[in-house]
Coordinates of C-alpha atoms in Angstrom, one line a residue:
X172 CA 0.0 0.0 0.0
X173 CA 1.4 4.0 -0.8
X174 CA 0.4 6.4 1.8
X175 CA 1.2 10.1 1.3
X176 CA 1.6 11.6 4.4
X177 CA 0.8 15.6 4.2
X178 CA 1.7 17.7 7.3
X179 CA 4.1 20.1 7.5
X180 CA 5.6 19.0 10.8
X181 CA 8.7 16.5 9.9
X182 CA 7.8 14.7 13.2
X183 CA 3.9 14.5 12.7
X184 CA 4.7 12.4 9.7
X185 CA 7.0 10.2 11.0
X186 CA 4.5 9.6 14.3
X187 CA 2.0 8.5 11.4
X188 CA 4.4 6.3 10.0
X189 CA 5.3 4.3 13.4
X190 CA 1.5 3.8 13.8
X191 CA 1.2 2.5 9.9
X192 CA 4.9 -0.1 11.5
X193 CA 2.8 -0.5 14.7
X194 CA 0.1 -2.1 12.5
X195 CA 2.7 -4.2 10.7
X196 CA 1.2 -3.0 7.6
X197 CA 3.7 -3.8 4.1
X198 CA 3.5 0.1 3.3
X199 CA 5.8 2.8 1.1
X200 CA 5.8 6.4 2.1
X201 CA 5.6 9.2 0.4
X202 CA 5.5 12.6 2.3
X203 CA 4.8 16.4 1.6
X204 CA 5.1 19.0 3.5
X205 CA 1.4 20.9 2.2
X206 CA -1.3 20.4 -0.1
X207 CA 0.4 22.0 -3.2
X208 CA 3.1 19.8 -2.6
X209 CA 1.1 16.6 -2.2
X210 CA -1.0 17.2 -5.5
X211 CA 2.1 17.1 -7.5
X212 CA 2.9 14.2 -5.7
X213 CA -0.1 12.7 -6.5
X214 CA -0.4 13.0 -10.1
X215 CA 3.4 11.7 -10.4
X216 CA 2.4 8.7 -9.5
X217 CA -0.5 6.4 -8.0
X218 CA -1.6 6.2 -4.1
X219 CA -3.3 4.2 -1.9
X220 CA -4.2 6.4 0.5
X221 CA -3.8 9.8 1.8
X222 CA -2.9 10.5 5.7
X223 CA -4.1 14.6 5.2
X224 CA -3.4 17.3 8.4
X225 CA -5.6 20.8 8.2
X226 CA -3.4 23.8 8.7
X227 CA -0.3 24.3 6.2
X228 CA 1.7 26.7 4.5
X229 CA 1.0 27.3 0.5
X230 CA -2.0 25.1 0.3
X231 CA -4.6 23.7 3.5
X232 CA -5.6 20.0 3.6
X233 CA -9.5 21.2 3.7
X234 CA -8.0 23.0 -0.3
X235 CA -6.1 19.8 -1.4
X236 CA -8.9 18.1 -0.2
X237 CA -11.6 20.0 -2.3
X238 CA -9.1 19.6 -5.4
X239 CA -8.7 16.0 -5.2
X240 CA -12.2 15.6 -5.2
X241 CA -13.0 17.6 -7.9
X242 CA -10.8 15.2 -10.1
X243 CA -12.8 12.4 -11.5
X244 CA -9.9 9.9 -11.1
X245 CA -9.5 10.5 -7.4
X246 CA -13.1 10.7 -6.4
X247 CA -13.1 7.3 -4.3
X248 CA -9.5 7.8 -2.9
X249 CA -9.3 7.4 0.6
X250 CA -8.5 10.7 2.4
X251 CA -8.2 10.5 6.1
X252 CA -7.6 13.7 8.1
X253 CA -5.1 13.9 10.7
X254 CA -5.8 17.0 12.6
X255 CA -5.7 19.4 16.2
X256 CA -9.2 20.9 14.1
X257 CA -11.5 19.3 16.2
X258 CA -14.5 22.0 16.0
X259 CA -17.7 20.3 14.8
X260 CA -17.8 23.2 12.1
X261 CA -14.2 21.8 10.5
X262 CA -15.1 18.4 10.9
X263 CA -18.6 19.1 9.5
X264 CA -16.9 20.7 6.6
X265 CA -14.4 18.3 6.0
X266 CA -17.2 15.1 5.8
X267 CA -19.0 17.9 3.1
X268 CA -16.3 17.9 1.4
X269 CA -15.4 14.2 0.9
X270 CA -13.1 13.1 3.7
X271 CA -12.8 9.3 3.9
X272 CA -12.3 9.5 7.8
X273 CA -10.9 12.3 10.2
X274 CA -8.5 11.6 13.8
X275 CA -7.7 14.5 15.7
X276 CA -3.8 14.6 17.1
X277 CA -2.7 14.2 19.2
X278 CA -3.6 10.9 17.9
X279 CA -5.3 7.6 19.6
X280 CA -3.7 4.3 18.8
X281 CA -6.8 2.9 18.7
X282 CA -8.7 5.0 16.8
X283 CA -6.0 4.9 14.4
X284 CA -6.2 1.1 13.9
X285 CA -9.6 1.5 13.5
X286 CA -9.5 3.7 10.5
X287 CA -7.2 1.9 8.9
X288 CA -7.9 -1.3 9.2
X289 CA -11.7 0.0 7.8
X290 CA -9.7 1.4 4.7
X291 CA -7.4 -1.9 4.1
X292 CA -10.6 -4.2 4.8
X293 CA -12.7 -2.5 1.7

């Protein structure tokens, strides 16, 4: 499985990566540090599944979001926001706007699992 990781915090990507090794989940990583970023990353090449946080520099994850879905090819792509947004108004907008799943940080193991193993089991 590919996962891009987008957040613009070095360690915030590698703590999602050591919950993707805690899982013991076969994965390669591809990371950006924001939206615009990611999108190139995206068209270079195909992905499995997006690990997304909220607030970054040059393009938002709610933005990249709303761009990915209004490309035909990545409609059904799971996107999963990792977030400290946890206002009912962002995660409202986030679910309007075609989030797979959404996990506010600081991040619980379980919760995690959960998601994932949702996403992997389809």
């Amino acid at each position: 499985m590919k996962v891009l990781i987008v957040d613009d915090s070095r360690y915030m990507r590698k703590v999602v990566q050591s919950y993707f090794t805690e899982m013991k989940l076969n994965c390669i990583y591809t990371e950006a540090s924001n939206g615009q970023e990611a999108l190139e990353l995206l068209k270079a090449g195909p992905v499995d599944l997006v690990m997304l946080d909220w607030n970054m520099p040059r393009m938002s994850g709610i933005d990249f979001l709303k761009e990915v879905r209004s490309m035909e090819q990545y409609k059904k792509l799971p996107v999963i926001m990792v977030t400290s947004e946890s206002a009912k108004l962002n995660v409202i907008e986030a679910f309007k706007n075609g989030v797979t799943a959404y996990l506010v940080k600081p991040i619980d193991g379980k919760a995690f699992r959960e998601k994932i193993s949702n996403i992997v089991n389809r």
